[in-house]
CSV table of C-alpha atoms and ligand atoms in Angstrom, one decimal:
chain,number,residue,atom,x,y,z
H,1,MET,CA,-18.7,29.3,107.2
H,2,ASP,CA,-18.4,27.0,104.2
H,3,ARG,CA,-18.8,23.5,105.5
H,4,SER,CA,-19.1,21.7,102.1
H,5,ASN,CA,-15.6,20.1,102.6
H,6,LYS,CA,-16.2,19.1,106.2
H,7,PRO,CA,-15.0,15.6,106.6
H,8,SER,CA,-17.6,13.1,107.7
H,9,ALA,CA,-17.4,11.7,111.2
H,10,ILE,CA,-15.3,8.5,111.4
H,11,GLY,CA,-16.4,5.5,113.4
H,12,VAL,CA,-19.9,6.7,114.1
H,13,SER,CA,-22.4,4.2,112.7
H,14,PRO,CA,-25.7,5.6,111.3
H,15,SER,CA,-28.6,5.2,113.7
H,16,LEU,CA,-30.5,2.0,113.0
H,17,PRO,CA,-34.1,2.1,112.0
H,18,GLN,CA,-36.3,1.3,115.1
H,19,PRO,CA,-39.6,-0.4,115.3
H,20,THR,CA,-42.4,2.1,115.5
H,21,ILE,CA,-45.2,2.0,118.0
H,22,SER,CA,-48.4,3.8,117.6
H,23,PHE,CA,-51.5,4.1,119.9
H,24,ARG,CA,-55.0,4.5,118.5
H,25,GLU,CA,-57.9,4.5,120.8
H,26,ASN,CA,-57.6,1.2,122.6
H,27,THR,CA,-55.0,-0.4,120.4
H,28,VAL,CA,-51.2,-0.6,120.3
H,29,GLU,CA,-49.6,-1.2,116.9
H,30,ALA,CA,-46.0,-2.1,116.3
H,31,THR,CA,-44.2,-2.1,113.0
H,32,LEU,CA,-40.7,-3.4,112.4
H,33,PRO,CA,-38.3,-1.5,110.1
H,34,THR,CA,-38.6,-4.5,107.8
H,35,GLY,CA,-42.4,-4.0,107.5
H,36,GLU,CA,-44.0,-6.7,109.7
H,37,SER,CA,-46.7,-5.4,112.0
H,38,VAL,CA,-48.9,-6.4,114.9
H,39,ILE,CA,-52.0,-4.8,116.4
H,40,VAL,CA,-53.1,-5.5,120.0
H,41,ASN,CA,-56.4,-4.4,121.4
H,42,LEU,CA,-56.2,-3.6,125.1
H,43,TYR,CA,-59.6,-5.3,125.5
H,44,GLY,CA,-58.4,-8.8,126.3
H,45,ALA,CA,-54.8,-7.9,125.2
H,46,THR,CA,-56.1,-9.5,122.0
H,47,VAL,CA,-53.8,-9.6,119.1
H,48,THR,CA,-56.1,-8.7,116.2
H,49,SER,CA,-53.7,-8.5,113.3
H,50,TRP,CA,-50.3,-9.8,112.4
H,51,LYS,CA,-49.0,-8.9,109.0
H,52,LEU,CA,-45.9,-10.0,107.2
H,53,ALA,CA,-43.7,-7.4,105.4
H,54,ASN,CA,-45.7,-7.9,102.2
H,55,GLY,CA,-48.9,-7.0,104.0
H,56,ASP,CA,-50.1,-10.6,104.1
H,57,GLU,CA,-52.5,-11.0,107.1
H,58,GLN,CA,-51.8,-14.1,109.2
H,59,LEU,CA,-54.7,-14.0,111.6
H,60,PHE,CA,-58.4,-14.4,111.0
H,61,LEU,CA,-60.7,-11.6,112.3
H,62,SER,CA,-64.4,-11.9,111.9
H,63,GLU,CA,-66.0,-9.0,110.0
H,64,LYS,CA,-68.5,-8.7,112.8
H,65,ALA,CA,-65.9,-8.9,115.7
H,66,HIS,CA,-66.7,-6.5,118.5
H,67,LEU,CA,-63.7,-4.3,118.9
H,68,ASP,CA,-65.2,-1.9,121.4
H,69,GLY,CA,-65.0,-3.9,124.5
H,70,SER,CA,-68.6,-5.1,124.5
H,71,LYS,CA,-67.8,-8.7,123.8
H,72,PRO,CA,-64.7,-10.9,123.5
H,73,ILE,CA,-63.1,-10.4,120.1
H,74,ARG,CA,-64.0,-13.0,117.6
H,75,GLY,CA,-60.7,-13.6,115.9
H,76,GLY,CA,-57.0,-12.8,116.4
H,77,ILE,CA,-55.6,-14.3,119.6
H,78,PRO,CA,-58.0,-14.1,122.6
H,79,VAL,CA,-56.3,-15.1,125.9
H,80,VAL,CA,-58.3,-17.7,127.8
H,81,PHE,CA,-57.8,-17.6,131.6
H,82,PRO,CA,-58.5,-18.9,134.3
H,83,VAL,CA,-61.0,-21.4,132.9
H,84,PHE,CA,-61.3,-23.1,129.6
H,85,GLY,CA,-64.8,-23.7,128.2
H,86,PRO,CA,-67.8,-23.6,130.4
H,87,PRO,CA,-66.7,-23.5,134.1
H,88,PRO,CA,-67.4,-26.7,136.0
H,89,GLU,CA,-69.9,-26.6,138.9
H,90,ASN,CA,-68.5,-26.5,142.4
H,91,HIS,CA,-65.2,-25.1,141.3
H,92,ALA,CA,-63.6,-21.7,142.2
H,93,THR,CA,-64.3,-20.6,138.6
H,94,SER,CA,-68.0,-21.6,138.6
H,95,LEU,CA,-69.3,-18.1,138.4
H,96,LEU,CA,-67.1,-17.0,135.5
H,97,PRO,CA,-68.1,-16.9,131.9
H,98,GLN,CA,-67.0,-19.4,129.3
H,99,HIS,CA,-63.2,-19.1,128.8
H,100,GLY,CA,-62.8,-16.8,131.9
H,101,PHE,CA,-62.3,-13.1,132.2
H,102,ALA,CA,-58.9,-12.4,130.5
H,103,ARG,CA,-60.4,-11.9,127.1
H,104,ASN,CA,-63.1,-9.6,128.3
H,105,SER,CA,-61.2,-7.3,130.6
H,106,ASN,CA,-59.3,-4.1,129.9
H,107,TRP,CA,-55.5,-4.7,130.1
H,108,GLU,CA,-52.8,-2.1,130.6
H,109,PHE,CA,-49.9,-1.6,128.2
H,110,LEU,CA,-46.8,-2.0,130.3
H,111,GLY,CA,-44.3,-0.9,127.6
H,112,LYS,CA,-42.1,-2.1,124.8
H,113,SER,CA,-38.6,-3.4,124.4
H,114,SER,CA,-36.8,-3.9,121.1
H,115,SER,CA,-33.6,-5.3,119.9
H,116,GLU,CA,-31.6,-5.0,116.7
H,117,SER,CA,-28.8,-7.0,115.4
H,118,LEU,CA,-27.4,-6.2,112.0
H,119,GLY,CA,-25.7,-8.7,109.9
H,120,LYS,CA,-23.0,-7.9,107.3
H,121,ASP,CA,-25.8,-7.3,104.8
H,122,ARG,CA,-28.3,-4.8,106.0
H,123,LYS,CA,-31.1,-7.2,104.8
H,124,ASP,CA,-29.9,-9.6,107.5
H,125,CYS,CA,-31.2,-7.4,110.3
H,126,ASP,CA,-33.1,-9.3,112.8
H,127,ASP,CA,-35.1,-6.7,114.6
H,128,SER,CA,-37.8,-7.5,117.1
H,129,VAL,CA,-40.2,-5.7,119.3
H,130,LYS,CA,-41.8,-7.0,122.5
H,131,LEU,CA,-45.0,-5.5,123.8
H,132,ASP,CA,-46.0,-6.3,127.4
H,133,PHE,CA,-49.5,-6.1,128.8
H,134,GLY,CA,-50.7,-6.5,132.4
H,135,LEU,CA,-53.9,-7.5,134.2
H,136,SER,CA,-54.4,-7.8,137.9
H,137,HIS,CA,-57.2,-8.4,140.4
H,138,SER,CA,-57.7,-4.7,141.1
H,139,MET,CA,-58.2,-4.0,137.3
H,140,LEU,CA,-61.1,-6.5,137.0
H,141,SER,CA,-64.8,-5.5,136.9
H,142,GLU,CA,-66.5,-5.8,140.3
H,143,GLU,CA,-68.4,-8.8,138.9
H,144,PHE,CA,-65.2,-10.7,138.0
H,145,ARG,CA,-63.5,-9.7,141.3
H,146,LYS,CA,-66.3,-11.2,143.2
H,147,ALA,CA,-66.5,-14.3,141.0
H,148,TRP,CA,-62.8,-15.0,141.3
H,149,PRO,CA,-61.4,-13.3,144.4
H,150,TYR,CA,-57.8,-14.3,144.0
H,151,GLU,CA,-54.8,-11.8,144.0
H,152,PHE,CA,-53.2,-12.5,140.7
H,153,GLY,CA,-51.1,-10.8,138.1
H,154,LEU,CA,-50.9,-11.6,134.4
H,155,VAL,CA,-48.1,-10.3,132.1
H,156,TYR,CA,-48.8,-11.1,128.5
H,157,SER,CA,-45.9,-10.5,126.1
H,158,VAL,CA,-46.3,-10.2,122.4
H,159,THR,CA,-43.0,-10.4,120.5
H,160,LEU,CA,-42.9,-9.7,116.8
H,161,THR,CA,-39.8,-10.7,114.9
H,162,LYS,CA,-39.2,-10.9,111.1
H,163,GLY,CA,-39.8,-14.7,111.1
H,164,ALA,CA,-42.3,-15.3,114.0
H,165,LEU,CA,-44.9,-14.0,116.4
H,166,GLU,CA,-44.5,-15.1,120.0
H,167,THR,CA,-47.1,-14.7,122.6
H,168,SER,CA,-46.4,-15.8,126.2
H,169,LEU,CA,-48.3,-15.5,129.4
H,170,GLN,CA,-46.9,-15.2,132.9
H,171,VAL,CA,-49.3,-16.0,135.7
H,172,GLN,CA,-48.4,-14.7,139.2
H,173,ASN,CA,-50.1,-15.6,142.5
H,174,LYS,CA,-49.7,-12.5,144.5
H,175,GLY,CA,-52.0,-13.6,147.3
H,176,SER,CA,-51.8,-15.9,150.3
H,177,GLN,CA,-54.1,-18.6,148.9
H,178,ASN,CA,-53.3,-21.2,146.2
H,179,PHE,CA,-55.4,-21.0,143.1
H,180,GLU,CA,-56.1,-23.3,140.1
H,181,PHE,CA,-56.2,-22.1,136.5
H,182,LYS,CA,-56.3,-23.3,132.9
H,183,THR,CA,-55.1,-21.1,130.0
H,184,LEU,CA,-55.1,-21.1,126.3
H,185,LEU,CA,-54.0,-18.9,123.4
H,186,HIS,CA,-57.1,-19.1,121.2
H,187,THR,CA,-55.3,-18.4,117.9
H,188,TYR,CA,-57.5,-17.9,114.8
H,189,LEU,CA,-55.2,-18.5,111.8
H,190,ASN,CA,-56.0,-17.1,108.4
H,191,VAL,CA,-56.2,-19.8,105.7
H,192,ASP,CA,-57.1,-19.5,102.0
H,193,ASP,CA,-59.3,-22.6,101.9
H,194,ILE,CA,-60.1,-24.9,104.8
H,195,SER,CA,-60.5,-27.9,102.4
H,196,ASN,CA,-56.9,-27.5,101.4
H,197,ILE,CA,-55.2,-27.6,104.8
H,198,ARG,CA,-53.8,-30.4,106.8
H,199,ILE,CA,-52.6,-30.4,110.4
H,200,LYS,CA,-49.5,-32.5,111.1
H,201,ASN,CA,-47.8,-34.0,114.2
H,202,LEU,CA,-50.9,-35.0,116.0
H,203,GLN,CA,-50.8,-38.6,114.9
H,204,SER,CA,-51.2,-41.2,117.7
H,205,LYS,CA,-52.0,-38.5,120.2
H,206,THR,CA,-55.0,-38.7,122.5
H,207,TYR,CA,-57.7,-36.2,122.1
H,208,VAL,CA,-61.1,-35.4,123.6
H,209,ASP,CA,-63.7,-34.8,121.0
H,210,LYS,CA,-66.1,-32.1,122.2
H,211,THR,CA,-68.4,-32.8,119.2
H,212,GLN,CA,-68.8,-36.4,120.4
H,213,ASN,CA,-69.8,-36.0,124.1
H,214,ALA,CA,-66.2,-35.4,125.1
H,215,THR,CA,-65.2,-38.9,124.4
H,216,SER,CA,-61.5,-39.8,124.1
H,217,HIS,CA,-59.9,-41.0,120.8
H,218,THR,CA,-56.5,-41.5,119.3
H,219,GLU,CA,-55.6,-39.5,116.3
H,220,ALA,CA,-55.0,-41.8,113.3
H,221,SER,CA,-54.1,-39.2,110.7
H,222,SER,CA,-50.6,-38.0,110.0
H,223,ALA,CA,-52.1,-35.0,108.1
H,224,LEU,CA,-55.5,-34.2,109.5
H,225,PRO,CA,-58.0,-32.6,107.1
H,226,ILE,CA,-60.9,-30.5,108.5
H,227,THR,CA,-64.1,-31.6,106.8
H,228,GLN,CA,-66.8,-30.8,109.4
H,229,GLU,CA,-67.3,-29.1,112.7
H,230,THR,CA,-64.1,-29.8,114.7
H,231,ASP,CA,-63.6,-29.2,118.4
H,232,ARG,CA,-60.8,-31.4,119.8
H,233,VAL,CA,-58.4,-31.1,122.7
H,234,TYR,CA,-55.2,-32.9,121.9
H,235,GLN,CA,-53.3,-33.8,125.1
H,236,ALA,CA,-49.9,-34.5,126.4
H,237,LEU,CA,-48.0,-33.2,123.4
H,238,ASP,CA,-44.3,-32.4,123.3
H,239,PRO,CA,-44.3,-28.6,123.1
H,240,LYS,CA,-41.1,-28.6,121.2
H,241,VAL,CA,-42.5,-30.7,118.3
H,242,PRO,CA,-44.2,-28.1,116.1
H,243,ILE,CA,-47.8,-28.4,115.0
H,244,VAL,CA,-47.5,-27.8,111.3
H,245,ILE,CA,-50.4,-26.5,109.2
H,246,SER,CA,-49.7,-27.3,105.5
H,247,THR,CA,-51.6,-27.4,102.2
H,248,ALA,CA,-52.9,-30.7,101.0
H,249,ASP,CA,-49.9,-31.0,98.7
H,250,GLY,CA,-47.4,-30.5,101.5
H,251,LYS,CA,-46.5,-26.8,101.4
H,252,ASP,CA,-46.1,-25.6,105.0
H,253,LEU,CA,-48.2,-22.6,106.0
H,254,PHE,CA,-47.6,-22.3,109.8
H,255,SER,CA,-45.6,-24.0,112.4
H,256,ILE,CA,-46.4,-23.6,116.1
H,257,THR,CA,-44.0,-24.5,118.9
H,258,ARG,CA,-45.0,-24.1,122.6
H,259,GLU,CA,-43.4,-23.6,126.0
H,260,MET,CA,-45.1,-25.3,129.0
H,261,MET,CA,-48.3,-25.7,127.0
H,262,THR,CA,-48.8,-29.4,126.4
H,263,ASP,CA,-52.3,-29.3,125.0
H,264,VAL,CA,-53.5,-28.1,121.6
H,265,VAL,CA,-57.2,-27.4,120.7
H,266,VAL,CA,-58.2,-27.6,117.1
H,267,TRP,CA,-61.5,-25.8,116.4
H,268,ASN,CA,-63.6,-24.9,113.4
H,269,PRO,CA,-67.3,-24.2,113.9
H,270,TRP,CA,-68.2,-25.2,110.3
H,271,ALA,CA,-71.3,-23.9,108.5
H,272,GLU,CA,-74.2,-24.3,110.9
H,273,LYS,CA,-72.4,-23.2,114.1
H,274,ALA,CA,-70.8,-20.3,112.2
H,275,LYS,CA,-74.2,-19.1,111.1
H,276,GLY,CA,-75.5,-19.3,114.7
H,277,MET,CA,-72.7,-17.0,116.1
H,278,ALA,CA,-73.9,-13.4,115.8
H,279,ASP,CA,-70.3,-12.0,115.7
H,280,PHE,CA,-69.0,-14.5,113.1
H,281,ALA,CA,-69.1,-13.1,109.6
H,282,PRO,CA,-69.5,-13.6,106.8
H,283,ASP,CA,-71.3,-16.9,107.3
H,284,ASP,CA,-68.9,-18.8,105.1
H,285,ALA,CA,-65.8,-17.4,106.8
H,286,TYR,CA,-65.4,-20.7,108.5
H,287,LYS,CA,-63.7,-21.7,105.2
H,288,LYS,CA,-61.0,-19.0,105.8
H,289,MET,CA,-59.9,-19.9,109.4
H,290,ILE,CA,-58.7,-22.6,111.6
H,291,CYS,CA,-58.1,-22.3,115.3
H,292,VAL,CA,-55.0,-24.1,116.5
H,293,GLU,CA,-54.8,-23.1,120.2
H,294,ALA,CA,-51.8,-23.8,122.4
H,295,GLY,CA,-52.7,-24.2,126.0
H,296,SER,CA,-52.7,-25.9,129.4
H,297,VAL,CA,-56.3,-27.0,129.7
H,298,SER,CA,-56.6,-30.8,130.2
H,299,THR,CA,-55.7,-30.5,133.9
H,300,TRP,CA,-55.8,-27.6,136.4
H,301,GLN,CA,-52.5,-25.9,137.1
H,302,THR,CA,-52.2,-25.2,140.8
H,303,LEU,CA,-50.3,-22.0,141.6
H,304,GLU,CA,-49.1,-21.7,145.2
H,305,ALA,CA,-49.1,-18.4,147.0
H,306,GLY,CA,-46.1,-16.3,145.8
H,307,ASP,CA,-45.4,-18.6,142.8
H,308,SER,CA,-45.5,-17.8,139.1
H,309,TRP,CA,-45.9,-19.9,135.9
H,310,GLU,CA,-45.1,-19.0,132.3
H,311,GLY,CA,-46.1,-20.6,129.1
H,312,GLY,CA,-46.4,-19.5,125.5
H,313,GLN,CA,-46.2,-20.2,121.8
H,314,SER,CA,-44.2,-19.2,118.8
H,315,ILE,CA,-45.9,-19.2,115.4
H,316,ARG,CA,-43.8,-19.2,112.2
H,317,PRO,CA,-45.7,-18.2,109.2
H,318,LYS,CA,-46.0,-19.2,105.6
H,319,ALA,CA,-42.9,-18.2,103.7
V,19,BG6,C1,-62.8,-23.4,121.6
V,19,BG6,C2,-63.6,-24.4,122.3
V,19,BG6,O1,-61.6,-23.2,122.2
V,19,BG6,O2,-63.5,-22.1,121.6
V,19,BG6,C3,-65.0,-24.5,121.7
V,19,BG6,O3,-63.0,-25.7,122.3
V,19,BG6,C4,-65.6,-23.2,121.6
V,19,BG6,O4,-65.8,-25.4,122.4
V,19,BG6,C5,-64.7,-22.2,120.9
V,19,BG6,O5,-66.9,-23.3,120.9
V,19,BG6,C6,-65.3,-20.8,120.8
V,19,BG6,O6,-65.7,-20.3,122.0
V,19,BG6,P1,-66.4,-18.9,122.2
V,19,BG6,O7,-66.7,-18.8,123.7
V,19,BG6,O8,-65.3,-17.9,121.8
V,19,BG6,O9,-67.5,-18.9,121.3
């Protein structure tokens, strides 16, 4: 039958382009129809790449980062839980490694959800994809299960939109005992030149300087330059006030807002420390990164049996 004159269907909208998800070995990669992409390694549920539609990488990843599960990944966004830094003595986390076990455990991919809303102009489409990852007590190595014997559940959600990357962590206490935790999204941002960045909205905030025997100070600068090894825990920030990373001449590069995470760690190892880290490469890559890490680390969060807690960050990139 000749169908050349068949009328086209009326009222049926063309199917919209969907985000694509691909799995490669131990990674999940999502790409939006508009071109933005994110890669998450199941080891640590570590986001290792976040690219804009033009291919511009937003996260720093060391050339010598271990991506095979043999070591926490040096770069991207490792998840710190349930302890930040070296665990204190005589605490429930004492037997855990620095920054806990979340970044060195194999997580499970729980699935994706996506949404599309199309404006009048197709270019206005505001697609997003959310990838969920889970970790629970029974998934830990025997060593970690013994060292931290609490029944917990973590759900880590990585949401990619055209204009932002959001990462949020839900902590559930599934046991009958209360537990204490700290958590941090240890975000390594890619920068062109460390000498040309400034960090804003920290002025007048109290910080603990880990490079100066953990002494407390008040930030004097309205636009903080990074000129040496920096390891500071800024405390009691308003999560809704973005931390803005800009160039020296005021062009905004990143803006980070938080939910329930009132602390921000600013870390750059600088030349000597970078050289001393076997998985940090090249040696001068400290000039190409800055860690601005949203977290809840200055005090312990107590999670009662059956309760849950959720916190996260939203990073808006350079335009
Ligand atoms: C930061 C800490 O969050 O992480 C630093 O404040 C630490 O003290 C840095 O050196 C890197 O830690 P790690 O364990 O990944 O080498």
